[in-house]
XYZ file of C-alpha atoms in Angstrom:
734
model
C 8.806 -42.310 26.427
C 9.193 -45.878 25.459
C 12.269 -46.609 23.070
C 10.509 -47.353 20.140
C 8.535 -43.675 20.155
C 11.965 -42.178 20.934
C 13.407 -43.380 17.346
C 10.517 -42.586 15.835
C 9.896 -38.643 16.916
C 13.956 -38.304 16.627
C 13.215 -40.299 12.784
C 10.243 -37.432 12.098
C 12.767 -34.870 13.331
C 15.304 -35.883 11.491
C 13.057 -35.988 7.952
C 11.796 -32.441 8.826
C 15.521 -30.656 9.212
C 16.026 -32.362 5.457
C 13.695 -30.511 4.159
C 14.308 -26.783 5.579
C 17.795 -27.541 3.286
C 17.125 -28.953 0.963
C 14.342 -25.658 1.475
C 16.568 -23.187 1.898
C 19.205 -24.834 -1.104
C 16.105 -23.864 -3.483
C 15.671 -28.296 -4.084
C 13.118 -29.845 -4.589
C 12.676 -33.663 -5.421
C 12.360 -34.353 -9.469
C 11.448 -38.468 -8.312
C 13.362 -41.173 -5.813
C 16.175 -40.323 -6.679
C 17.251 -37.918 -8.363
C 16.196 -34.026 -7.197
C 16.405 -30.420 -9.412
C 18.102 -27.509 -8.397
C 15.911 -23.624 -9.052
C 18.240 -21.520 -10.982
C 17.574 -18.647 -8.597
C 20.202 -20.602 -6.276
C 22.859 -18.990 -8.382
C 21.792 -15.533 -7.281
C 22.433 -16.952 -3.311
C 24.659 -14.829 -1.939
C 28.737 -16.691 -1.934
C 29.005 -16.484 2.144
C 25.483 -17.015 3.187
C 25.695 -20.162 0.499
C 29.049 -22.258 2.993
C 26.366 -20.960 6.207
C 23.526 -22.683 4.991
C 25.890 -25.397 3.845
C 27.674 -26.316 6.907
C 24.166 -26.256 8.912
C 22.945 -29.316 7.055
C 25.975 -30.878 7.632
C 26.238 -30.670 10.908
C 22.641 -31.370 11.094
C 22.950 -34.243 9.143
C 26.151 -35.613 10.779
C 24.039 -35.562 14.376
C 21.372 -37.700 13.144
C 23.225 -40.308 11.542
C 25.513 -39.477 15.367
C 22.730 -39.627 17.175
C 20.484 -42.303 15.387
C 24.020 -44.908 15.715
C 24.332 -44.565 19.344
C 20.601 -44.937 20.124
C 20.250 -48.738 17.566
C 23.362 -49.115 19.559
C 22.138 -48.457 23.142
C 18.918 -49.956 21.322
C 20.949 -53.211 20.031
C 22.710 -53.664 24.032
C 19.198 -52.463 26.205
C 16.760 -55.169 23.497
C 19.019 -57.801 26.026
C 20.440 -58.398 29.488
C 24.024 -58.844 30.695
C 25.399 -62.362 29.415
C 28.487 -63.116 32.346
C 29.141 -66.417 30.293
C 33.296 -66.343 30.058
C 32.967 -66.721 26.343
C 31.360 -63.508 25.826
C 34.261 -61.575 27.451
C 36.156 -58.679 25.387
C 39.005 -56.921 25.345
C 40.806 -53.716 26.709
C 44.750 -52.479 25.613
C 44.852 -50.392 28.501
C 48.630 -47.924 29.102
C 50.477 -48.683 32.019
C 51.994 -45.565 32.268
C 48.522 -43.356 33.047
C 48.506 -40.597 35.709
C 48.696 -42.303 39.155
C 45.906 -39.644 41.194
C 44.113 -41.539 44.278
C 40.399 -41.179 45.091
C 38.820 -38.366 46.686
C 39.494 -38.382 49.904
C 37.425 -35.138 50.679
C 34.567 -37.500 48.948
C 30.614 -37.227 50.828
C 26.593 -37.926 49.440
C 26.225 -34.055 48.467
C 29.172 -33.663 46.361
C 30.260 -37.179 44.681
C 27.031 -38.704 44.266
C 25.048 -37.711 41.477
C 21.375 -37.866 42.708
C 20.096 -37.195 39.675
C 20.699 -40.486 37.122
C 18.681 -41.759 40.622
C 14.707 -40.326 39.090
C 13.447 -44.248 39.506
C 11.633 -44.736 43.108
C 14.567 -48.075 43.336
C 17.688 -48.321 42.775
C 19.501 -49.750 39.014
C 22.392 -51.076 39.044
C 24.032 -50.982 35.759
C 26.838 -53.642 35.412
C 30.039 -52.978 33.039
C 30.312 -56.110 30.210
C 32.879 -58.762 30.901
C 36.642 -57.601 29.830
C 39.665 -58.548 29.694
C 41.214 -55.399 30.282
C 45.661 -55.699 28.868
C 49.039 -54.389 29.074
C 49.212 -53.384 25.169
C 53.743 -53.384 25.496
C 53.414 -57.082 27.618
C 49.603 -58.074 27.766
C 50.010 -59.060 31.485
C 46.016 -59.002 32.318
C 45.112 -56.024 35.064
C 43.106 -59.179 37.622
C 40.788 -61.996 36.873
C 37.291 -62.580 37.541
C 37.113 -64.901 40.640
C 34.610 -66.583 42.580
C 33.466 -64.378 44.921
C 33.019 -61.276 42.702
C 31.465 -63.422 39.694
C 29.279 -64.781 42.640
C 29.000 -60.923 43.511
C 27.651 -59.493 39.547
C 25.158 -62.345 39.391
C 23.355 -61.693 42.353
C 22.818 -58.175 40.848
C 22.676 -59.523 37.889
C 19.014 -61.195 39.327
C 17.852 -58.416 41.822
C 14.987 -56.379 41.517
C 18.722 -52.989 41.032
C 19.318 -54.296 38.276
C 18.679 -52.906 34.817
C 20.627 -52.998 31.596
C 19.587 -50.016 30.224
C 22.568 -47.523 30.975
C 20.421 -44.296 30.655
C 17.468 -45.252 33.671
C 20.927 -46.991 36.350
C 21.561 -44.313 39.292
C 24.913 -46.807 40.014
C 27.457 -48.956 37.522
C 28.965 -51.714 38.740
C 32.606 -52.772 37.094
C 33.783 -56.364 35.841
C 36.609 -55.766 37.525
C 37.655 -58.165 40.710
C 39.206 -55.624 42.781
C 37.961 -57.740 45.812
C 41.653 -58.675 46.780
C 44.655 -57.006 45.994
C 47.774 -59.062 46.456
C 45.977 -60.612 43.195
C 45.775 -57.707 40.940
C 47.627 -55.408 39.216
C 47.497 -52.339 40.816
C 48.642 -50.167 38.378
C 46.475 -51.685 35.534
C 43.668 -51.789 37.507
C 43.249 -47.288 37.900
C 43.417 -47.649 33.902
C 41.304 -50.106 33.511
C 39.270 -48.094 35.277
C 39.169 -44.323 33.712
C 38.349 -47.238 30.425
C 35.252 -47.475 31.204
C 32.311 -46.218 28.993
C 30.451 -44.120 31.735
C 33.409 -43.864 33.657
C 33.202 -40.213 34.721
C 36.403 -40.392 37.411
C 33.962 -42.823 39.514
C 30.416 -40.610 39.875
C 27.884 -42.811 41.006
C 30.299 -45.847 40.302
C 30.433 -48.666 43.024
C 34.040 -50.957 43.131
C 32.993 -53.567 46.046
C 37.033 -54.919 47.922
C 37.422 -56.883 51.030
C 41.032 -57.442 51.121
C 43.189 -53.765 50.550
C 46.073 -52.730 50.904
C 49.865 -54.798 50.438
C 52.616 -55.768 52.232
C 54.387 -54.068 54.051
C 51.817 -51.086 54.523
C 48.808 -52.712 54.448
C 46.189 -49.527 54.088
C 42.692 -50.054 54.792
C 42.210 -48.350 51.737
C 42.305 -50.027 48.130
C 45.911 -48.490 46.572
C 44.029 -47.341 42.928
C 42.679 -44.746 41.291
C 38.807 -44.458 42.287
C 38.330 -41.245 41.988
C 34.724 -40.246 43.844
C 33.953 -43.722 43.514
C 30.682 -44.825 46.463
C 34.408 -48.672 48.018
C 32.578 -51.339 49.163
C 34.978 -52.033 51.840
C 36.226 -55.656 54.415
C 39.066 -52.648 55.506
C 38.192 -49.464 56.647
C 39.870 -47.530 59.763
C 37.637 -44.741 61.230
C 40.855 -42.713 59.502
C 40.098 -43.966 55.593
C 36.359 -44.296 56.494
C 33.842 -41.131 54.478
C 31.061 -41.678 56.709
C 27.912 -41.605 54.388
C 29.601 -42.553 51.389
C 31.270 -45.787 51.179
C 29.810 -48.701 53.153
C 31.868 -51.110 55.148
C 31.416 -54.673 54.502
C 32.812 -58.396 55.877
C 34.895 -60.124 54.703
C 33.839 -63.352 53.689
C 35.353 -66.400 54.604
C 35.194 -70.233 52.015
C 35.107 -72.022 55.386
C 31.284 -70.660 56.143
C 30.401 -72.057 52.457
C 30.686 -76.043 54.533
C 30.052 -74.243 57.908
C 26.747 -75.880 59.987
C 24.883 -72.770 62.414
C 25.047 -73.840 66.091
C 22.294 -72.933 68.623
C 22.419 -70.431 70.797
C 22.536 -71.636 74.844
C 25.574 -70.436 77.461
C 26.071 -73.731 78.347
C 29.310 -73.911 76.602
C 32.178 -75.042 78.022
C 34.709 -72.441 76.956
C 34.082 -68.553 77.984
C 37.070 -67.276 75.313
C 37.955 -69.160 72.116
C 40.357 -67.917 70.316
C 41.597 -69.216 66.779
C 43.117 -66.524 64.792
C 45.274 -67.383 63.366
C 47.226 -64.026 61.932
C 47.414 -62.045 65.672
C 50.264 -59.528 66.508
C 53.059 -61.156 68.531
C 51.653 -58.540 71.145
C 48.556 -59.467 71.575
C 49.084 -63.433 71.863
C 51.997 -62.744 74.626
C 49.203 -61.105 76.512
C 46.213 -63.898 75.352
C 48.891 -67.640 76.335
C 49.841 -65.111 79.572
C 45.925 -65.818 80.906
C 45.681 -69.426 79.646
C 48.133 -69.401 82.160
C 46.444 -68.605 84.587
C 44.577 -70.676 87.319
C 41.592 -69.029 87.028
C 41.315 -68.225 82.962
C 42.973 -72.028 82.094
C 39.951 -74.046 81.953
C 37.856 -70.778 80.309
C 40.210 -69.574 77.596
C 40.762 -72.532 75.563
C 43.524 -70.809 73.422
C 44.702 -72.667 70.050
C 46.383 -71.858 66.778
C 47.654 -74.091 63.155
C 48.469 -77.279 62.819
C 51.391 -78.678 61.439
C 49.926 -79.178 58.055
C 48.859 -76.336 57.926
C 45.297 -76.151 57.111
C 42.458 -73.180 57.762
C 40.062 -76.434 58.197
C 42.029 -77.030 61.559
C 43.411 -75.683 64.533
C 45.218 -76.843 66.504
C 45.361 -76.574 70.814
C 48.945 -76.914 73.657
C 49.260 -76.951 77.620
C 45.873 -78.246 78.585
C 44.209 -78.757 74.917
C 46.463 -79.965 72.813
C 44.236 -82.066 70.661
C 43.738 -81.229 66.800
C 40.096 -79.468 66.402
C 37.793 -78.921 63.420
C 37.536 -75.314 62.517
C 34.956 -73.290 62.168
C 33.249 -75.594 64.319
C 35.120 -75.294 67.270
C 33.700 -72.021 67.408
C 30.759 -73.217 68.770
C 32.127 -74.617 71.713
C 32.469 -71.102 73.097
C 30.593 -68.012 73.791
C 32.755 -66.166 73.264
C 34.984 -65.318 70.563
C 37.983 -63.758 70.132
C 38.652 -61.903 66.826
C 42.037 -58.659 67.562
C 43.520 -56.815 65.182
C 46.251 -58.559 62.768
C 48.205 -56.271 59.614
C 45.090 -55.482 57.745
C 41.718 -53.885 60.078
C 39.011 -56.132 57.884
C 39.483 -60.379 58.897
C 37.139 -63.169 57.850
C 36.762 -64.119 61.736
C 34.378 -61.738 61.881
C 32.252 -63.212 60.346
C 33.622 -67.538 60.713
C 32.072 -66.657 65.104
C 29.067 -65.709 63.456
C 27.976 -68.862 61.470
C 28.901 -71.219 65.254
C 26.446 -68.427 67.281
C 29.434 -67.276 69.070
C 30.152 -63.780 70.498
C 33.169 -61.987 68.948
C 35.387 -59.928 71.149
C 36.085 -57.528 68.910
C 39.517 -55.267 69.605
C 40.197 -53.773 66.904
C 39.876 -49.708 68.301
C 39.060 -47.809 65.367
C 37.495 -50.288 62.717
C 34.136 -50.062 60.806
C 31.592 -52.854 61.616
C 30.081 -54.281 58.335
C 27.029 -52.427 57.363
C 27.793 -50.184 60.988
C 25.192 -47.240 59.636
C 22.312 -49.705 59.790
C 23.489 -52.144 62.434
C 23.213 -51.759 65.845
C 26.326 -54.062 66.696
C 26.169 -53.004 70.259
C 24.051 -55.809 70.498
C 25.808 -58.851 69.610
C 28.918 -58.105 69.484
C 31.582 -56.442 73.224
C 34.102 -54.154 71.921
C 37.587 -53.816 74.122
C 40.483 -51.278 73.675
C 43.374 -53.349 72.730
C 45.923 -52.181 75.593
C 42.714 -53.904 78.409
C 43.363 -57.669 76.855
C 45.015 -58.887 79.626
C 41.352 -57.946 81.926
C 38.725 -59.365 79.067
C 38.121 -62.347 80.690
C 37.310 -60.978 83.883
C 35.112 -58.908 81.808
C 33.235 -61.157 80.258
C 32.993 -63.361 83.517
C 30.714 -60.363 84.762
C 28.492 -60.762 81.961
C 25.154 -63.104 83.222
C 23.920 -65.664 80.883
C 20.870 -64.202 80.680
C 22.391 -61.762 78.722
C 24.703 -64.241 76.814
C 21.768 -66.211 75.114
C 20.169 -63.062 73.905
C 23.294 -61.460 72.461
C 23.491 -65.465 70.598
C 20.537 -65.247 69.137
C 20.994 -61.987 68.450
C 24.444 -63.037 66.931
C 22.977 -65.920 64.446
C 20.277 -63.295 63.863
C 22.596 -61.154 61.741
C 24.379 -64.117 60.342
C 21.633 -65.299 58.703
C 19.759 -61.940 57.975
C 22.700 -60.356 56.450
C 25.822 -62.042 56.178
C 25.691 -65.785 55.088
C 26.547 -66.294 52.008
C 28.201 -63.644 49.840
C 24.534 -63.248 47.645
C 22.789 -61.691 51.358
C 26.173 -59.684 51.200
C 25.492 -58.342 48.403
C 21.536 -56.921 48.908
C 22.144 -56.086 52.159
C 24.387 -53.161 50.314
C 22.610 -52.343 48.094
C 19.581 -52.094 50.173
C 22.491 -49.419 52.787
C 22.523 -48.317 49.193
C 18.834 -47.432 49.089
C 17.890 -46.031 52.492
C 20.518 -44.119 51.542
C 19.347 -42.509 47.942
C 15.907 -42.534 48.747
C 15.583 -42.171 52.677
C 11.435 -41.455 52.734
C 11.598 -45.725 51.534
C 14.729 -46.274 54.169
C 13.201 -48.827 56.981
C 13.741 -47.306 60.634
C 16.994 -49.008 63.160
C 14.420 -51.055 64.958
C 13.351 -53.346 61.152
C 17.050 -53.385 60.519
C 18.011 -55.468 64.173
C 14.577 -56.035 66.002
C 14.320 -60.553 65.041
C 10.634 -60.267 66.199
C 8.606 -58.763 62.787
C 5.476 -58.150 65.143
C 5.925 -54.367 65.646
C 3.388 -54.736 68.853
C 6.304 -57.010 70.241
C 8.073 -56.374 73.515
C 12.046 -56.042 73.449
C 14.591 -56.636 75.931
C 15.714 -52.732 77.080
C 19.271 -54.316 75.868
C 18.639 -54.750 73.423
C 17.704 -51.149 72.141
C 19.418 -48.350 70.589
C 22.405 -46.349 72.781
C 19.740 -44.388 73.383
C 15.831 -44.784 73.356
C 13.269 -42.873 70.805
C 11.701 -39.148 71.860
C 9.205 -38.883 70.215
C 7.253 -42.461 71.286
C 7.136 -41.592 75.079
C 5.869 -43.227 77.956
C 2.850 -44.253 79.181
C 1.261 -44.286 82.783
C -0.090 -46.711 84.713
C -2.145 -45.623 87.686
C -2.815 -48.180 90.563
C -6.203 -46.400 92.051
C -8.862 -48.473 94.381
C -11.209 -45.941 95.809
C -8.852 -42.795 96.258
C -11.104 -40.646 92.469
C -10.188 -37.136 94.133
C -6.350 -37.075 93.697
C -6.571 -39.956 90.787
C -8.955 -36.868 89.447
C -6.152 -34.621 89.998
C -3.374 -37.108 89.669
C -4.721 -37.102 85.918
C -5.137 -33.430 85.276
C -0.929 -33.081 85.944
C 0.105 -35.912 83.894
C -1.397 -34.421 81.486
C 0.532 -31.175 81.285
C 3.703 -34.047 80.773
C 5.317 -33.679 76.892
C 6.572 -36.388 76.686
C 3.188 -38.681 78.596
C 1.697 -40.636 75.317
C -0.361 -42.431 76.834
C -2.993 -43.089 80.953
C -3.615 -46.243 81.797
C -5.967 -46.766 85.463
C -5.647 -49.720 86.634
C -8.500 -50.054 88.667
C -8.120 -52.526 91.639
C -11.359 -52.888 93.405
C -13.375 -55.691 91.992
C -17.093 -54.018 94.540
C -17.770 -50.790 93.116
C -16.913 -50.173 90.314
C -15.381 -46.856 88.232
C -16.535 -44.051 87.511
C -17.982 -43.463 83.961
C -15.243 -42.131 81.887
C -17.457 -39.159 81.160
C -16.702 -37.858 85.327
C -13.247 -38.283 83.968
C -11.343 -35.136 83.897
C -11.102 -33.761 80.157
C -7.446 -33.864 78.548
C -5.255 -34.080 75.712
C -4.453 -37.823 75.443
C -5.567 -39.971 75.726
C -7.116 -42.040 78.511
C -7.983 -45.923 79.203
C -9.435 -48.555 82.180
C -9.314 -51.376 83.537
C -11.191 -52.966 85.917
C -9.068 -56.527 87.116
C -10.487 -59.112 88.273
C -8.082 -59.316 92.324
C -7.334 -56.996 94.348
C -3.436 -57.368 93.846
C 0.140 -55.240 93.324
C 1.455 -57.464 91.055
C -1.400 -56.324 89.051
C 0.955 -52.367 88.145
C 2.849 -54.326 86.328
C 0.912 -57.214 84.358
C 2.111 -56.552 80.541
C -1.370 -54.189 79.012
C -2.121 -54.810 75.378
C -3.121 -51.941 75.947
C -0.025 -50.722 76.696
C 2.303 -49.163 73.066
C 5.786 -47.148 74.469
C 9.197 -49.146 76.139
C 8.285 -46.908 78.970
C 5.997 -47.576 81.442
C 5.421 -44.270 84.367
C 3.700 -46.637 87.299
C 2.388 -44.122 89.871
C 0.566 -43.837 93.131
C -2.772 -42.888 92.816
C -1.480 -39.999 95.986
C 1.529 -38.706 94.026
C 0.331 -35.787 93.100
C 3.372 -33.460 94.153
C 5.588 -34.112 90.919
C 6.058 -31.361 88.565
C 5.892 -31.334 85.714
C 9.089 -30.782 85.049
C 10.426 -33.669 87.205
C 8.181 -36.399 85.473
C 9.232 -35.096 81.674
C 13.525 -35.050 82.563
C 12.687 -38.053 84.974
C 11.452 -39.416 81.222
C 14.808 -37.906 79.348
C 17.001 -40.155 81.803
C 14.673 -43.076 81.276
C 15.794 -42.867 77.614
C 19.308 -43.437 77.779
C 19.450 -45.667 80.640
C 16.463 -48.463 79.685
C 17.391 -51.614 81.355
C 17.282 -49.289 84.771
C 14.571 -48.390 86.919
C 14.239 -44.780 86.916
C 12.232 -43.575 89.893
C 12.160 -40.952 92.513
C 10.988 -42.208 96.190
C 14.854 -44.624 97.220
C 16.158 -47.022 99.654
C 18.474 -49.417 100.777
C 18.882 -52.644 102.273
C 21.625 -52.926 105.088
C 22.919 -56.451 106.999
C 22.174 -56.111 110.390
C 25.049 -58.416 112.503
C 23.218 -58.658 114.981
C 19.957 -60.787 113.933
C 22.105 -61.447 110.376
C 20.024 -60.718 108.484
C 19.310 -58.299 105.904
C 17.611 -55.067 106.871
C 15.247 -52.571 105.189
C 15.973 -48.766 105.750
C 13.762 -46.040 104.882
C 16.030 -42.817 106.488
C 17.789 -40.366 104.206
C 20.703 -41.568 103.099
C 23.290 -40.972 100.169
C 23.307 -44.488 99.754
C 20.395 -45.916 97.566
C 19.524 -49.850 96.806
C 16.388 -49.961 95.517
C 13.320 -47.040 93.887
C 10.663 -47.603 95.353
C 7.107 -48.418 91.695
C 5.111 -46.040 92.808
C 6.575 -43.756 91.250
C 8.912 -44.535 88.755
C 9.946 -45.019 85.177
C 10.376 -48.609 83.799
C 10.653 -50.757 80.384
C 7.725 -52.580 78.938
C 9.653 -55.570 79.237
C 10.212 -55.894 82.690
C 6.808 -56.067 83.104
C 6.506 -59.170 81.251
C 9.478 -61.052 83.477
C 8.071 -59.610 86.169
C 4.010 -61.155 85.118
C 5.639 -64.483 83.270
C 9.540 -65.321 84.202
C 9.773 -63.999 88.723
C 12.194 -66.682 90.424
C 10.039 -69.145 92.633
C 7.340 -68.087 94.676
C 7.259 -63.854 95.205
C 5.305 -63.016 92.736
C 2.679 -65.065 94.575
C 4.227 -64.266 97.679
C 3.542 -60.420 97.137
C 0.239 -61.218 96.059
C -1.127 -63.335 99.750
C 0.617 -60.148 101.899
C 0.346 -57.285 99.805
C 3.961 -56.931 100.328
C 6.873 -55.921 98.948
C 6.027 -56.280 94.646
C 8.557 -52.359 93.929
C 11.271 -54.690 96.248
C 10.380 -57.449 94.130
C 10.809 -55.935 91.066
C 13.976 -53.889 91.696
C 15.840 -57.615 92.899
C 14.432 -58.663 89.448
C 15.595 -55.714 86.630
C 19.425 -56.537 89.216
C 19.093 -59.758 89.235
C 19.941 -59.895 85.362
C 21.273 -56.406 84.762
C 24.321 -56.220 87.307
C 22.827 -52.080 87.605
C 21.913 -50.826 90.324
C 18.748 -48.286 89.985
C 18.377 -43.967 89.001
C 17.277 -42.385 91.288
C 16.452 -38.791 89.710
C 16.334 -34.674 91.604
C 16.791 -33.868 94.943
C 12.914 -34.759 96.025
C 12.680 -36.892 99.229
C 9.543 -36.320 100.572
C 7.280 -39.247 99.769
C 5.658 -38.996 103.604
C 2.976 -37.776 104.826
C 1.657 -34.682 104.876
C 2.268 -34.490 101.385
C 0.824 -37.254 100.005
C -3.004 -37.123 100.387
C -3.809 -40.690 101.486
C -3.000 -40.863 105.976
C -3.865 -44.596 105.704
C -0.576 -45.692 103.865
C 0.278 -49.551 104.419
C 2.897 -48.203 105.723
C 1.066 -46.806 108.729
C 1.665 -50.304 109.889
C 4.976 -51.419 111.148
C 4.110 -54.823 110.776
C 4.342 -53.498 107.045
C 8.292 -52.681 107.464
C 9.553 -55.997 109.517
C 7.209 -57.658 106.329
C 9.758 -55.514 104.293
C 12.354 -56.960 105.527
C 11.159 -60.076 106.046
C 11.016 -60.004 101.962
C 15.032 -59.373 101.506
C 15.652 -62.251 103.390
C 13.739 -64.138 101.236
C 14.344 -62.422 97.713
C 17.567 -63.102 99.107
C 16.950 -66.392 99.422
C 15.513 -67.859 96.139
C 17.636 -66.408 93.838
C 20.651 -67.757 96.409
C 22.554 -64.343 95.963
C 21.929 -60.194 97.057
C 21.531 -58.680 93.142
C 20.527 -55.062 94.734
C 23.761 -52.765 94.378
C 24.395 -50.688 96.693
C 25.671 -47.117 94.872
C 25.852 -42.914 95.535
C 24.271 -41.156 92.380
C 21.742 -38.703 91.861
C 20.888 -37.546 88.407
C 19.933 -33.957 88.358
C 19.569 -31.157 85.856
C 22.770 -29.391 84.272
C 21.414 -26.111 85.460
C 18.394 -26.631 87.742
C 21.030 -25.091 90.466
C 22.604 -22.754 88.732
C 21.852 -18.811 89.554
C 20.999 -18.833 85.700
C 17.532 -16.746 84.247
C 15.788 -19.723 83.292
C 14.721 -18.995 80.345
C 18.088 -20.684 80.111
C 17.039 -23.829 81.127
C 15.238 -26.037 80.802
C 13.634 -27.928 83.488
C 13.359 -25.221 85.726
C 10.253 -26.785 88.440
C 12.239 -29.326 90.002
C 11.215 -30.298 93.331
C 13.886 -29.236 96.561
C 14.472 -31.643 99.660
């Protein structure tokens, strides 16, 4: 029902009530201006007459006040908020109001009235501009800053704004509480309490970037906000209320003129420290590093210049010159953001504006929009106690990962942080995703640069745990062994985490069996006949592969159980940038021949997992096909050997991580294998594999393979527990 219909309906009800009162009192209209009192009114008892008069008076009062309120709101609803300062209203306050602080136990379920959010989208009402004055001293509670004006303007011009408080889900005061250093906290509380719809802060939003005052510098606003949602820039893990508050960044005025820098690993300095207000103990640790001969040329340590201008930084020792800020940050791969008196710092956004990867050394800091942004893709976090080892840790990160992280930093800054309007809208989007979870975007959409849902994501930039519901695609490379192929398909089909099977038929002289002859299974199955007989065909990024996880498996590996395969996938979910598999091998250095040697004997150490039965991320298939260094891929195809070694080299070179062997099973040789004509039966095959390791290490210019003593097993599989308590019972033995 619209407002006009509501007013008409209420008018009709008022007329009926008036007619009823007249009837009870014996009054009837004589003409438009006069009424005639019936004689029988004198026969009504006194107490009854008084009761009727009181009832009619109450009805009349309700109708008059109701019409007045509806007229007031109707008039206000018809006009959007005017942010002109000339329309600011003055409100007198009493500064001796009781101070209660905020409700530290607020959660989404008990401090937010969800029933006010009746629409499909979030609606926010902005209070009219008001100037709150102390009635005794005429002191102003706060002054509207240009930053807060931009925030109000962003909400006003967004799809979230409503001028009708009756349809609003959230309420935004026009009281500027961004910086606690510039407003009176004793007047701010009473100012909030005087708002028309405050109701102890229920469903109200409070923007604050700089909380606390000297000398304590609390990480939360020192104002009575009751049950309001705090959108704060200085949260730590003690003051942040997860799922209720929203952590926002601290805006820097220097960003208005900052020019964006491109992502590249070819930057002069490994680490730049340009933050002015670091704690003294952190400054001492960084100065010791700058004096070190190993770090002197890689670490640029900057401080304030003599004139204390924010747009310049001055160096010392090896770098004694004046630098433009924040442009100088574009010279570094990483930029240091450390603890100061306040937890949150504008240096975070200043570094991001120059595509410099922030190195965060604040142990309990809640990063902006941490609920939806996966900061592990764009920020390096170290403990404050480990600052002395920061250069060694940063130096171990590969250039490939540096460029990927710089691109993520650049994308996040442009998407969510480039100006106050963007920050404000992002904040409302986070709130909307909480209140309307069915419309919320996925973590991938919040963090993925590409808009193509079928695109491949680098596993270095996946969330900490890959999604379980997606499952894996089994890619079977086969040539002509139909019997073992069919048996393998039947075994794979019962694995719970399998999504689909892709058969790569590597025989060009003979067509694959018709699909109708394949085993009948409940999972999708597709067959692709290749144009050439190449081992690299198993790693081609086929568009039919829709999952992130791929199980590459030979058609003769039929001894693996459903529990083993399902467990292998669970391990891959925790380590999506590793190769996770079953048969393992090791490389050793032969002092006699001064060459690398391929070893297939059982040892406690491993450095490779063979891709004849292994899980890997489909990103590595793209890298293998399109970005393999040197002529490795062509050499593998020509010699029909070493494709698994090449994949292990590729992944280890990019991630610096070893593969992961799962379960104790090691018997991958005959008689368990149905293939009695394996290539490995030829001694030349083993010699070629040793030659592969030598050749690949020379192409890479180093030995990227890492040797470890590690194996992943289910927790309870060897314990004396009832089988019903174990998730994986059928795990193969040695």
